[in-house]
Short mmCIF file of C-alpha atoms in Angstrom, two decimals:
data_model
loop_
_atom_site.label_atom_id
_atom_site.label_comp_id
_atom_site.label_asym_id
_atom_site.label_seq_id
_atom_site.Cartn_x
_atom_site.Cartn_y
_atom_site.Cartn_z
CA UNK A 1 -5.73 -0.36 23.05
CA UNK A 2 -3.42 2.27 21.22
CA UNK A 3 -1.43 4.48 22.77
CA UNK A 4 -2.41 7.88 22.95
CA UNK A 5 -0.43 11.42 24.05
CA UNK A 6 -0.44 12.14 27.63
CA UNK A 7 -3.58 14.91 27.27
CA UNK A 8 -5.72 12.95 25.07
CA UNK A 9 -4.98 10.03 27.73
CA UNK A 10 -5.91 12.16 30.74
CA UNK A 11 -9.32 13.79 28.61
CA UNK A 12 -10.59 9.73 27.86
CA UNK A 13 -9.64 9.21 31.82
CA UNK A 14 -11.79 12.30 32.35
CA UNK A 15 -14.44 11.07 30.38
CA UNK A 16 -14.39 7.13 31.32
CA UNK A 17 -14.62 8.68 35.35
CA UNK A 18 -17.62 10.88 34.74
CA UNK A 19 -19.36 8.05 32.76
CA UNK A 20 -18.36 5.74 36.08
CA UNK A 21 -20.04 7.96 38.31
CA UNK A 22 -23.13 8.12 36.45
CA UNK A 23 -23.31 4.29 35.76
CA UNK A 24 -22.80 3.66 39.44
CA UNK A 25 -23.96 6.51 41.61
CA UNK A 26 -26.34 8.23 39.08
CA UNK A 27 -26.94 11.39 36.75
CA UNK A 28 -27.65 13.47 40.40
CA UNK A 29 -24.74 12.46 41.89
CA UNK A 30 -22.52 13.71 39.20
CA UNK A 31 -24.14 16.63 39.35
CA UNK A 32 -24.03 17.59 42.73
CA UNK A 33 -20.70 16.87 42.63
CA UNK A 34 -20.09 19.28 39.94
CA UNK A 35 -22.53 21.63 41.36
CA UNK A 36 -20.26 21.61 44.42
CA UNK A 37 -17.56 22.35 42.54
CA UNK A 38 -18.45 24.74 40.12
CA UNK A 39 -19.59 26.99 43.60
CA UNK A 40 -16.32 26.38 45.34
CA UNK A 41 -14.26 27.67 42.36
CA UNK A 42 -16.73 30.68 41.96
CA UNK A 43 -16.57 31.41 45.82
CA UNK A 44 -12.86 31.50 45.69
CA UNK A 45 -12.64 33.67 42.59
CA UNK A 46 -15.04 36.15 43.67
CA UNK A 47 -14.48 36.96 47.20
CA UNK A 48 -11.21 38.86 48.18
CA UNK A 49 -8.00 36.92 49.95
CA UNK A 50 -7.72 38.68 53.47
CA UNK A 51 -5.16 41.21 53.87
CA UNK A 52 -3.67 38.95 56.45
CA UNK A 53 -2.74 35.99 54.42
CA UNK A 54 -0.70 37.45 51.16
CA UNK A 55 -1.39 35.19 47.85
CA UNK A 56 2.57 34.26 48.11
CA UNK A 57 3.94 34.59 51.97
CA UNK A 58 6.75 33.84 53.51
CA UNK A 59 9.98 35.20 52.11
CA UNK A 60 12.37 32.95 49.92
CA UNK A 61 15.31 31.94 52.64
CA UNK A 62 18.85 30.00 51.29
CA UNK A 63 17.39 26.88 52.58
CA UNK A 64 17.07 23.78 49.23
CA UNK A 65 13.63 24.80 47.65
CA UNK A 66 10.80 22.52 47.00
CA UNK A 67 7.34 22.93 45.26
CA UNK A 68 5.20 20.30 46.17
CA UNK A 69 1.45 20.27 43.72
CA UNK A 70 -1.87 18.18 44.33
CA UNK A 71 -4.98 18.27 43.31
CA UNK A 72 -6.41 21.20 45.59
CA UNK A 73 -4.49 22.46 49.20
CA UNK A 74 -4.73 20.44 52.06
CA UNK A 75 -7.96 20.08 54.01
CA UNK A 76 -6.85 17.62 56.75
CA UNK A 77 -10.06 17.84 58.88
CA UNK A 78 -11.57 16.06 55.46
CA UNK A 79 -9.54 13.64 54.02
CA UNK A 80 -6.58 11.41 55.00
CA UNK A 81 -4.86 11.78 51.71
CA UNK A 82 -4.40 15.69 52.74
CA UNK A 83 -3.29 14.97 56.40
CA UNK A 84 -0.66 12.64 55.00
CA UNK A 85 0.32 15.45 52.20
CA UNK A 86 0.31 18.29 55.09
CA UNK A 87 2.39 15.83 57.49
CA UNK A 88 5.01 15.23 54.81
CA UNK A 89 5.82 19.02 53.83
CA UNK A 90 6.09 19.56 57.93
CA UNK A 91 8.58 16.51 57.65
CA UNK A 92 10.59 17.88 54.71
CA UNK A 93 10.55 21.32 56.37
CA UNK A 94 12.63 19.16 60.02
CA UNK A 95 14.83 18.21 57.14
CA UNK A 96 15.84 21.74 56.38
CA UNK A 97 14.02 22.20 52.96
CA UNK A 98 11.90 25.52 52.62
CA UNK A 99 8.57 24.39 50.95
CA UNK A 100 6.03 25.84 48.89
CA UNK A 101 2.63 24.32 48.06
CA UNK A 102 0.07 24.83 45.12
CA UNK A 103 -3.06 23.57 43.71
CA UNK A 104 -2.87 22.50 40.49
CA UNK A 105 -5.04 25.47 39.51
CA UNK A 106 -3.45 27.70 41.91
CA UNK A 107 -6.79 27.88 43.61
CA UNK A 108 -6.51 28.32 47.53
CA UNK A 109 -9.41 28.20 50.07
CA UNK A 110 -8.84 30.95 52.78
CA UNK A 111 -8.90 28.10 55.39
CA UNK A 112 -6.23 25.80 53.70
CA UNK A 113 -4.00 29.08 53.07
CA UNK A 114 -4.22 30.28 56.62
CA UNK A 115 -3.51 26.92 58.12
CA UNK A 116 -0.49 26.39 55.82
CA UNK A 117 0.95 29.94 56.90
CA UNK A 118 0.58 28.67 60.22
CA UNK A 119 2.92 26.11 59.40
CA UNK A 120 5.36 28.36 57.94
CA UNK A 121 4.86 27.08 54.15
CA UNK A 122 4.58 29.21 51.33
CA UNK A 123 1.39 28.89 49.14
CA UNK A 124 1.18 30.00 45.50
CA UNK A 125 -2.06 31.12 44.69
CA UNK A 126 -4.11 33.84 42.55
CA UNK A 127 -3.72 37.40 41.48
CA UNK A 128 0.16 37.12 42.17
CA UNK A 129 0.32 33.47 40.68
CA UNK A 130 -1.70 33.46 37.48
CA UNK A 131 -1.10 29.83 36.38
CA UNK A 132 1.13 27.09 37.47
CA UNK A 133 3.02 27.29 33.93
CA UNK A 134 3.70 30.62 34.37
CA UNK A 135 5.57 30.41 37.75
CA UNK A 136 7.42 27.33 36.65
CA UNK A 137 8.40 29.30 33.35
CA UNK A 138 9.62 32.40 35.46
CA UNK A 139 10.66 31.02 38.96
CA UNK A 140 11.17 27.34 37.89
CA UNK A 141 14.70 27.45 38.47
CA UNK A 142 14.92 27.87 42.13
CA UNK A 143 13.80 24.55 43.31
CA UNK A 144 15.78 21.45 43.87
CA UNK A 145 12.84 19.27 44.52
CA UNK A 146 9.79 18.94 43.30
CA UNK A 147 6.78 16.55 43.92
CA UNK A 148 3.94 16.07 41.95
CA UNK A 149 0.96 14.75 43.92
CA UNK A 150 -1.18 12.27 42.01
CA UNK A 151 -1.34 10.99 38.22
CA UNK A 152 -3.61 13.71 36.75
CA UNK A 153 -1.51 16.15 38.15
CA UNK A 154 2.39 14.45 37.43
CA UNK A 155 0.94 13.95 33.43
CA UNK A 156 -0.04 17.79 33.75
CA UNK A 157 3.23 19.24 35.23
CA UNK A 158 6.54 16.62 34.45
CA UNK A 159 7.37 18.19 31.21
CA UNK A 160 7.05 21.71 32.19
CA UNK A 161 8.59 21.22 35.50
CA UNK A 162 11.15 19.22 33.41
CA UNK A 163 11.82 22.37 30.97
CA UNK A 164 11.93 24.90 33.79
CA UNK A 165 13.59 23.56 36.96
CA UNK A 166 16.57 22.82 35.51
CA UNK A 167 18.30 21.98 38.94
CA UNK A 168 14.95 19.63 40.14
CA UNK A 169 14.97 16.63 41.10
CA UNK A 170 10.86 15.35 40.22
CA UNK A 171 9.37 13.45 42.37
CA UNK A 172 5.88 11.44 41.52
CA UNK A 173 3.71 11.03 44.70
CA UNK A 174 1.17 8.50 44.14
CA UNK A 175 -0.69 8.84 47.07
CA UNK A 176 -2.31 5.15 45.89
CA UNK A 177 -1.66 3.24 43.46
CA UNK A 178 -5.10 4.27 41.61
CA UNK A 179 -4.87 1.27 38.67
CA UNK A 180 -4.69 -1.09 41.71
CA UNK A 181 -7.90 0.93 42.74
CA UNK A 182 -9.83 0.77 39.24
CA UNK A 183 -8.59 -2.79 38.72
CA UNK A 184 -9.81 -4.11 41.60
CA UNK A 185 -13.41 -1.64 40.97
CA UNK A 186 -13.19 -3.73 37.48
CA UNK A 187 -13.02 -7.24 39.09
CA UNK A 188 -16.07 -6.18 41.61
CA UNK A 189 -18.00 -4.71 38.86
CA UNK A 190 -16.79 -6.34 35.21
CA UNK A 191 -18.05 -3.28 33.40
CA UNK A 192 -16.42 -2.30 30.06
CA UNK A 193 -15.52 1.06 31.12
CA UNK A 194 -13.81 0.10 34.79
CA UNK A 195 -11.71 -1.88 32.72
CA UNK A 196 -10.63 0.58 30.37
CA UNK A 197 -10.28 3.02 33.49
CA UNK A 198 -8.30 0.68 34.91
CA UNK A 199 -6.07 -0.04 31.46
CA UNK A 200 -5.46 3.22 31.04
CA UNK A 201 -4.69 4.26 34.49
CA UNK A 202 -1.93 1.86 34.47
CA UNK A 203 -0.28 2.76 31.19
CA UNK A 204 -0.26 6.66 33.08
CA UNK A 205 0.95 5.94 35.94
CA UNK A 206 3.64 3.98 34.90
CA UNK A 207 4.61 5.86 32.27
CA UNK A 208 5.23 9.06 35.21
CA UNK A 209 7.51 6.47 37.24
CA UNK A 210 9.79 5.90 34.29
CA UNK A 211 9.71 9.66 33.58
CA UNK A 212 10.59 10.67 37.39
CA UNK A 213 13.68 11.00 39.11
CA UNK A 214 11.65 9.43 42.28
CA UNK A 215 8.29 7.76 42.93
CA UNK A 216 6.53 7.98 46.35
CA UNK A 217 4.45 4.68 47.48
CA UNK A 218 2.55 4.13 50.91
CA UNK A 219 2.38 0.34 51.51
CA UNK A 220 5.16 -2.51 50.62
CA UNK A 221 2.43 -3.99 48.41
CA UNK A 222 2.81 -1.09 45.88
CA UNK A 223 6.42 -0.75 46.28
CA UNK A 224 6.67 -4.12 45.02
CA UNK A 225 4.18 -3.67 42.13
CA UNK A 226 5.88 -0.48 40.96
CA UNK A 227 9.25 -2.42 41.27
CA UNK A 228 7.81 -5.46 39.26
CA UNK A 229 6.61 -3.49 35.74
CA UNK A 230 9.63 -0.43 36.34
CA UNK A 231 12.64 -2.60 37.88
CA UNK A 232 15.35 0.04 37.33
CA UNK A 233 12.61 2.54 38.98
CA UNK A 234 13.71 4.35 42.33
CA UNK A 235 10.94 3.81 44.65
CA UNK A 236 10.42 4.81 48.11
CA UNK A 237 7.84 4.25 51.08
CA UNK A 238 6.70 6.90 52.55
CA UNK A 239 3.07 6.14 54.59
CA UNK A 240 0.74 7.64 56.27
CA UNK A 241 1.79 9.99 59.20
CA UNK A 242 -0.02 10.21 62.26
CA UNK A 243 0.91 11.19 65.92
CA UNK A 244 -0.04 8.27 68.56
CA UNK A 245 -2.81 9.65 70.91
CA UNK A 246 -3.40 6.12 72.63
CA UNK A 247 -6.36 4.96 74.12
CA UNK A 248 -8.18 7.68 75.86
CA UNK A 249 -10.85 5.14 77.37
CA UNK A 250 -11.41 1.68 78.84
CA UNK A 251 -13.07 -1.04 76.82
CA UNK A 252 -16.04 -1.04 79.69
CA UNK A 253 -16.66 2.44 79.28
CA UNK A 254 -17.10 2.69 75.36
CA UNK A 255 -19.85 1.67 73.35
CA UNK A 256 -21.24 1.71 69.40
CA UNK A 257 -19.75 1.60 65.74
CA UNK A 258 -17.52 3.46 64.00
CA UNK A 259 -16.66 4.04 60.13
CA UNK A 260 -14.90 7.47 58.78
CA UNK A 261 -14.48 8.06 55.43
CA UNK A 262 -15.37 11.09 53.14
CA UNK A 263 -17.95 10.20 50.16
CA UNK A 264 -15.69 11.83 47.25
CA UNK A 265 -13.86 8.73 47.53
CA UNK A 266 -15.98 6.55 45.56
CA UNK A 267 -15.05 3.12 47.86
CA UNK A 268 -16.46 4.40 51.21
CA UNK A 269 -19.60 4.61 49.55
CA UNK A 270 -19.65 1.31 48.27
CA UNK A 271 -18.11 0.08 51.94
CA UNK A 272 -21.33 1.82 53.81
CA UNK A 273 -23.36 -0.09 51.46
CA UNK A 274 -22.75 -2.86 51.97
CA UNK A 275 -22.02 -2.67 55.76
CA UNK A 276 -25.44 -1.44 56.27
CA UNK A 277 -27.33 -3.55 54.31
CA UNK A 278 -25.54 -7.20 54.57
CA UNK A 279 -23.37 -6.95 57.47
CA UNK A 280 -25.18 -4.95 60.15
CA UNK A 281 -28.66 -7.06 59.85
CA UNK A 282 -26.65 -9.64 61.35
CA UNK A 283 -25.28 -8.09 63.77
CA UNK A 284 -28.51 -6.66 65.01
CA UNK A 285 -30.06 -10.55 65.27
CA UNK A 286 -26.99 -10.66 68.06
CA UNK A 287 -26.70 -7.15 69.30
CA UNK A 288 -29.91 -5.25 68.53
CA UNK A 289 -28.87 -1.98 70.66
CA UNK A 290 -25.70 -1.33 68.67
CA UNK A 291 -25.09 1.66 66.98
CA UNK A 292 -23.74 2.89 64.27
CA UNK A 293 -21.66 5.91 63.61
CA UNK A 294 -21.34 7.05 60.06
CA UNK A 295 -18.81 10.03 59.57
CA UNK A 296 -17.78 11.15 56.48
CA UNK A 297 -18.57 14.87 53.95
CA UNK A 298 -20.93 14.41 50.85
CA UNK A 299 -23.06 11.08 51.60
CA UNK A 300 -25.16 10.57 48.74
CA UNK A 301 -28.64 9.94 49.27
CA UNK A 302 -28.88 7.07 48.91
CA UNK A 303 -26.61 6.68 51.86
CA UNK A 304 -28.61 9.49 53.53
CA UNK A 305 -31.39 7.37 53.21
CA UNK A 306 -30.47 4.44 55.83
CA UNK A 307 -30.27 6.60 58.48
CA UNK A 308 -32.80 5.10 61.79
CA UNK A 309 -32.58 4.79 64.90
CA UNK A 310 -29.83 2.41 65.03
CA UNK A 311 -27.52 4.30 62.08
CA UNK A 312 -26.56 8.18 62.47
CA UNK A 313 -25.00 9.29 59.29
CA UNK A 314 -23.77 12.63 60.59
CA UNK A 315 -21.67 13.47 57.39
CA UNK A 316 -18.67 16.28 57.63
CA UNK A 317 -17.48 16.43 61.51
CA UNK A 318 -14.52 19.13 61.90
CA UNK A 319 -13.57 17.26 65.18
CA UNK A 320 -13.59 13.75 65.74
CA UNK A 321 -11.83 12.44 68.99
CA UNK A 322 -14.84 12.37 70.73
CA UNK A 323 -15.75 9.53 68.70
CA UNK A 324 -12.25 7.64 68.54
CA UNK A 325 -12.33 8.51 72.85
CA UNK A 326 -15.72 6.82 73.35
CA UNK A 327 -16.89 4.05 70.35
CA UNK A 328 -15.58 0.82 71.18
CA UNK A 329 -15.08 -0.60 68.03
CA UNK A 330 -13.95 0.73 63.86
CA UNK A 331 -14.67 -0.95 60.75
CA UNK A 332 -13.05 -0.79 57.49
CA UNK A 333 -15.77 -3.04 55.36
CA UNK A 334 -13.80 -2.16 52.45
CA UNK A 335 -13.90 -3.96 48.87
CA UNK A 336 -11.89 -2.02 46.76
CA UNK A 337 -9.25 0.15 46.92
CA UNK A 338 -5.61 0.85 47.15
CA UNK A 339 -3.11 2.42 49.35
CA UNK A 340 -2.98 2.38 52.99
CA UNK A 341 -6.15 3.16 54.86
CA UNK A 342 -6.15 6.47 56.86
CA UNK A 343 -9.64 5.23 58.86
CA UNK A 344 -7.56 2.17 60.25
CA UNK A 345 -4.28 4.34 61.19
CA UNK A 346 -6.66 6.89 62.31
CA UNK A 347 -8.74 4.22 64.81
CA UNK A 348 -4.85 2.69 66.05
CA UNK A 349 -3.29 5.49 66.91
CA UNK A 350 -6.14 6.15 69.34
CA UNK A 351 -6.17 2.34 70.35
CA UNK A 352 -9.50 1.64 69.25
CA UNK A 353 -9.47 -1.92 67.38
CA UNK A 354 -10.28 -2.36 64.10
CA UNK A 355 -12.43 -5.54 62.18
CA UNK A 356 -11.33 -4.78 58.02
CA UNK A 357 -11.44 -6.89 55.51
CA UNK A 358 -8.38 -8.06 53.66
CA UNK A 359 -7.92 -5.53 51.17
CA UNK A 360 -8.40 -2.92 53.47
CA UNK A 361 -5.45 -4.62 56.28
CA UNK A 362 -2.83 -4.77 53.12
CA UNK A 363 0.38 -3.21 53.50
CA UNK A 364 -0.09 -1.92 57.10
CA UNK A 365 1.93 -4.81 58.76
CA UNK A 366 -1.08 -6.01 60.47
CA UNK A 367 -2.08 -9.92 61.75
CA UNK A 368 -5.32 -11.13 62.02
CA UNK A 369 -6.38 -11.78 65.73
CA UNK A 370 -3.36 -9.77 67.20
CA UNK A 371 -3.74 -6.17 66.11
CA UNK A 372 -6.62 -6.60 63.92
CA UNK A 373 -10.22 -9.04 63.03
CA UNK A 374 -9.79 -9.71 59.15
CA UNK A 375 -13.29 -10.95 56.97
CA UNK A 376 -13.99 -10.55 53.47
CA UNK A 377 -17.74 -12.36 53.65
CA UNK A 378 -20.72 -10.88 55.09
CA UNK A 379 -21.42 -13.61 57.90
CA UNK A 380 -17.86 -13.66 59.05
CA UNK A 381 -17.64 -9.58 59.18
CA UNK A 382 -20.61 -9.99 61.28
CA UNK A 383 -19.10 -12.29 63.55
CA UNK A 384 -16.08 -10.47 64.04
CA UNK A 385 -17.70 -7.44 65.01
CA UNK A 386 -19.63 -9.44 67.34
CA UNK A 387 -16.72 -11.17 68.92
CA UNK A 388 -14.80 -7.92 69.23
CA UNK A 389 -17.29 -5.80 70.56
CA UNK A 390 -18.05 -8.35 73.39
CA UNK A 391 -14.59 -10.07 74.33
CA UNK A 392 -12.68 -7.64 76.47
CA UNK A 393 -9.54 -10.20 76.28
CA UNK A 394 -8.94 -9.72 72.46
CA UNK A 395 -9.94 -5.98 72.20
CA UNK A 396 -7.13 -5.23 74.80
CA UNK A 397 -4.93 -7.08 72.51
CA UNK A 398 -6.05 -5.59 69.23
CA UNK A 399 -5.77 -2.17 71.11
CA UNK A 400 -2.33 -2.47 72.65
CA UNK A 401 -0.99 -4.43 69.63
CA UNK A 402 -2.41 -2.00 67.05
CA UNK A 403 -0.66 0.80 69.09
CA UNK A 404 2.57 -0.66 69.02
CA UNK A 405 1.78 -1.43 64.63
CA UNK A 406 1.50 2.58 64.70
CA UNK A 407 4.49 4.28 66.36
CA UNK A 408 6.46 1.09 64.29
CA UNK A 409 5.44 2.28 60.70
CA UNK A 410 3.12 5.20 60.63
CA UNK A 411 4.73 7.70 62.99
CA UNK A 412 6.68 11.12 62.62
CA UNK A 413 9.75 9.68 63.32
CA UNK A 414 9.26 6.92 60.65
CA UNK A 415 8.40 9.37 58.18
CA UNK A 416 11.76 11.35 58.94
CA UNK A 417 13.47 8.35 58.32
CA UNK A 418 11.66 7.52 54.92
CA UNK A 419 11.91 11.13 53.53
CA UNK A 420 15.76 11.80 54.61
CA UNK A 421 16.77 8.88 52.65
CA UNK A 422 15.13 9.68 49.83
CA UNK A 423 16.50 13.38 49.62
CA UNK A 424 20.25 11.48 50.63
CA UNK A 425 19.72 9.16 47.45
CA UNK A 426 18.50 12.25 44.87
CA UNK A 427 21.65 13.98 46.19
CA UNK A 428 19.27 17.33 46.91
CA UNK A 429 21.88 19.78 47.01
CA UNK A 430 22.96 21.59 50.76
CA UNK A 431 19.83 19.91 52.35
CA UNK A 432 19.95 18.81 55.95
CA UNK A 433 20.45 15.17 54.73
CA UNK A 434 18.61 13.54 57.81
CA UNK A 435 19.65 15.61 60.29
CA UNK A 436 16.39 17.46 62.50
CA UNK A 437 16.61 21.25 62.71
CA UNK A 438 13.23 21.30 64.01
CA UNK A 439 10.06 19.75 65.40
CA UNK A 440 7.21 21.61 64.16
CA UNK A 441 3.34 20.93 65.33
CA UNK A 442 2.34 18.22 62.93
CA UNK A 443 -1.24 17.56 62.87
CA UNK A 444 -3.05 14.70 64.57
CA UNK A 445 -5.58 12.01 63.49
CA UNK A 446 -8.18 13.75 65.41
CA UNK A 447 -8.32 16.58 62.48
CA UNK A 448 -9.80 14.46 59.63
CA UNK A 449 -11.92 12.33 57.49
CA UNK A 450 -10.34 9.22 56.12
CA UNK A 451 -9.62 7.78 51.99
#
């Protein structure tokens, strides 16, 4: 395949996605989706920011600057990618950087502007911030750091944030690895255009972690990927971040399924699929009263569809520790992907076990019968569900074990650790080089919808 510039790249990657979702999901599905997002962007154009939450707060203090861009603002009470991006700005701000955060397209939702003020970040958004180019070409130069949150976005930005923050250090967040993601979608479903997805995914991505000072990771399995194909590349972990609520309730008391995922992300669909339609039948022959809880925004209906009286597919839930507190089980039927699974740290940190299949246990230090049930077939998902959900013995294991995985890896204090040596090694100027100056609120599991 030839080589193309980085916006003709990103406009086939544009293309080859849409054409994915309509091969696999359907022409409706695409077009609810862009139906969806056609009246978010018209809602937050049209109606007025309140007077309470300026479109750039918090005054500029000597603290290092960063600027840290994704996709959209964080909505951590729907996705685990955005409790994760949330997390880490609260981490880099006990590290004594001042940060600002901006959607790509400057657009900000008054709920993800008034919870970041609440954190004491500054947000960049429209009238005062017309465009992202024109902030970086008139206020580029007082940053030190800056990250770019996922490929479409670093293959955007790097050059401009290259031309007009002299004095930045660039970091490229992956979030996942997403050619690992379409390569593995290619090897489930051999279509022509998963594997040019997945082709030219790879060239991207790679290309941004030779052109960064920095590139962010979330599992050891990427870390060594990235290392293999970019050897002289500085990579760093930095995972998940959750706060450790423990157990709340006793194996005895609990009951019924659990999966959490939002539907955007197009492997949860696939996961529910084929949970509900291969796994769970034989389950039922052994368990006929079990239920299942389905949790996640935008289900498509096709999903929506195998709801009964044994499946609730309750779609977006704002708050969901009553479910972690009282299910006795989480699955993570996963068969593609990348990354490191927010619905398994999620389910740990609140001590309820998990059964996952192989892909979905990768890079989160986890062992098969100790602090997790591992299956990749049908049958032998079925039977460790089955075996979990009725042997008190092993889920007190998996639940102590998987709590002990979590404040190892995935907790604040972990993240401190990863992030301060990462802003040691880029030499950010007069930051707090891994030294606390404060503990601020960071959010918990219980806010969120997992990737």
């Amino acid at each position: 395949m030839k080589r193309l510039q980085p916006h003709r790249q990103r406009f086939l990657l544009l293309v080859l996605r849409l054409y994915q979702i309509v091969h696999t999901e359907g022409v409706w599905h695409l077009l609810r989706k862009l139906r969806r997002a056609s009246s978010a962007q018209w809602s937050m154009t049209r109606q007025p920011r309140p007077q309470s939450v300026p479109a750039v707060d918090r005054p500029l203090t000597t603290q290092p600057q960063v600027l840290l861009v994704d996709q959209h603002l964080p909505t951590p009470d729907r996705d685990s990618g955005s409790l994760r991006q949330l997390n880490v700005m609260l981490t880099l701000q006990t590290l004594g950087l001042q940060v600002t955060c901006a959607a790509a397209n400057v657009a900000a939702p008054s709920a993800s502007h008034h919870l970041l003020a609440a954190h004491g970040i500054r947000c960049l958004s429209r009238p005062a911030v017309r465009s992202l180019a024109q902030h970086l070409a008139t206020d580029g130069d007082r940053y030190q750091l800056v990250i770019l949150s996922r490929a479409d976005v670093a293959s955007a930005l790097l050059p401009s944030v290259r031309q007009h923050c002299p004095q930045a250090k660039i970091v490229f967040d992956t979030v996942d690895l997403h050619f690992l993601r379409e390569g593995r979608l290619a090897e489930l479903h051999p279509h022509w255009s998963n594997r040019w997805l997945a082709t030219l995914r790879q060239r991207q991505e790679l290309a941004l972690v030779a052109a960064a000072d920095a590139t962010l990771v979330v599992s050891p399995l990427e870390q060594e990927l990235v290392q293999a194909h970019c050897p002289h590349a500085q990579v760093h972990r930095v995972s998940n971040i959750h706060q450790i609520e423990g157990s709340a309730t006793p194996c005895a008391e609990r009951h019924d399924l659990l999966f959490i995922g939002g539907f955007a992300h197009a492997p949860n669909a696939d996961a529910v699929r084929w949970l509900l339609r291969d796994i769970m039948p034989l389950v039922w022959a052994t368990l006929p009263t079990l239920h299942c809880h389905i949790i996640g925004a935008d289900p498509p209906a096709d999903l929506r569809a195998l709801a009964s009286e044994r499946v609730s597919i309750h779609g977006h839930v704002p708050e969901v520790q009553a479910f972690f507190a009282h299910c006795r089980l989480s699955v993570a039927p996963l068969r593609y992907g990348a990354g490191v699974k927010g619905k398994i740290n999620q389910s740990l940190a609140h001590g309820l076990p998990v059964v996952a299949t192989p892909m979905a246990a990768e890079g989160m230090f986890l062992i098969d019968e100790e602090s997790v049930f591992i299956a990749d077939t049908a049958p032998a998902f079925a039977a460790a569900i089955v075996r979990l959900y009725t042997d008190m013995n092993s889920w007190e294991r998996l639940s102590r074990n998987g709590i002990r995985i979590m404040e190892q890896h995935f907790s604040v204090a972990a993240a401190q650790m990863a992030l301060g040596q990462l802003i040691n090694e880029l030499r950010v100027p007069n930051a707090k080089n891994g030294n606390l100056i404060a503990q601020p609120s960071f959010l918990s599991p219980r806010h969120g919808e997992s990737e």
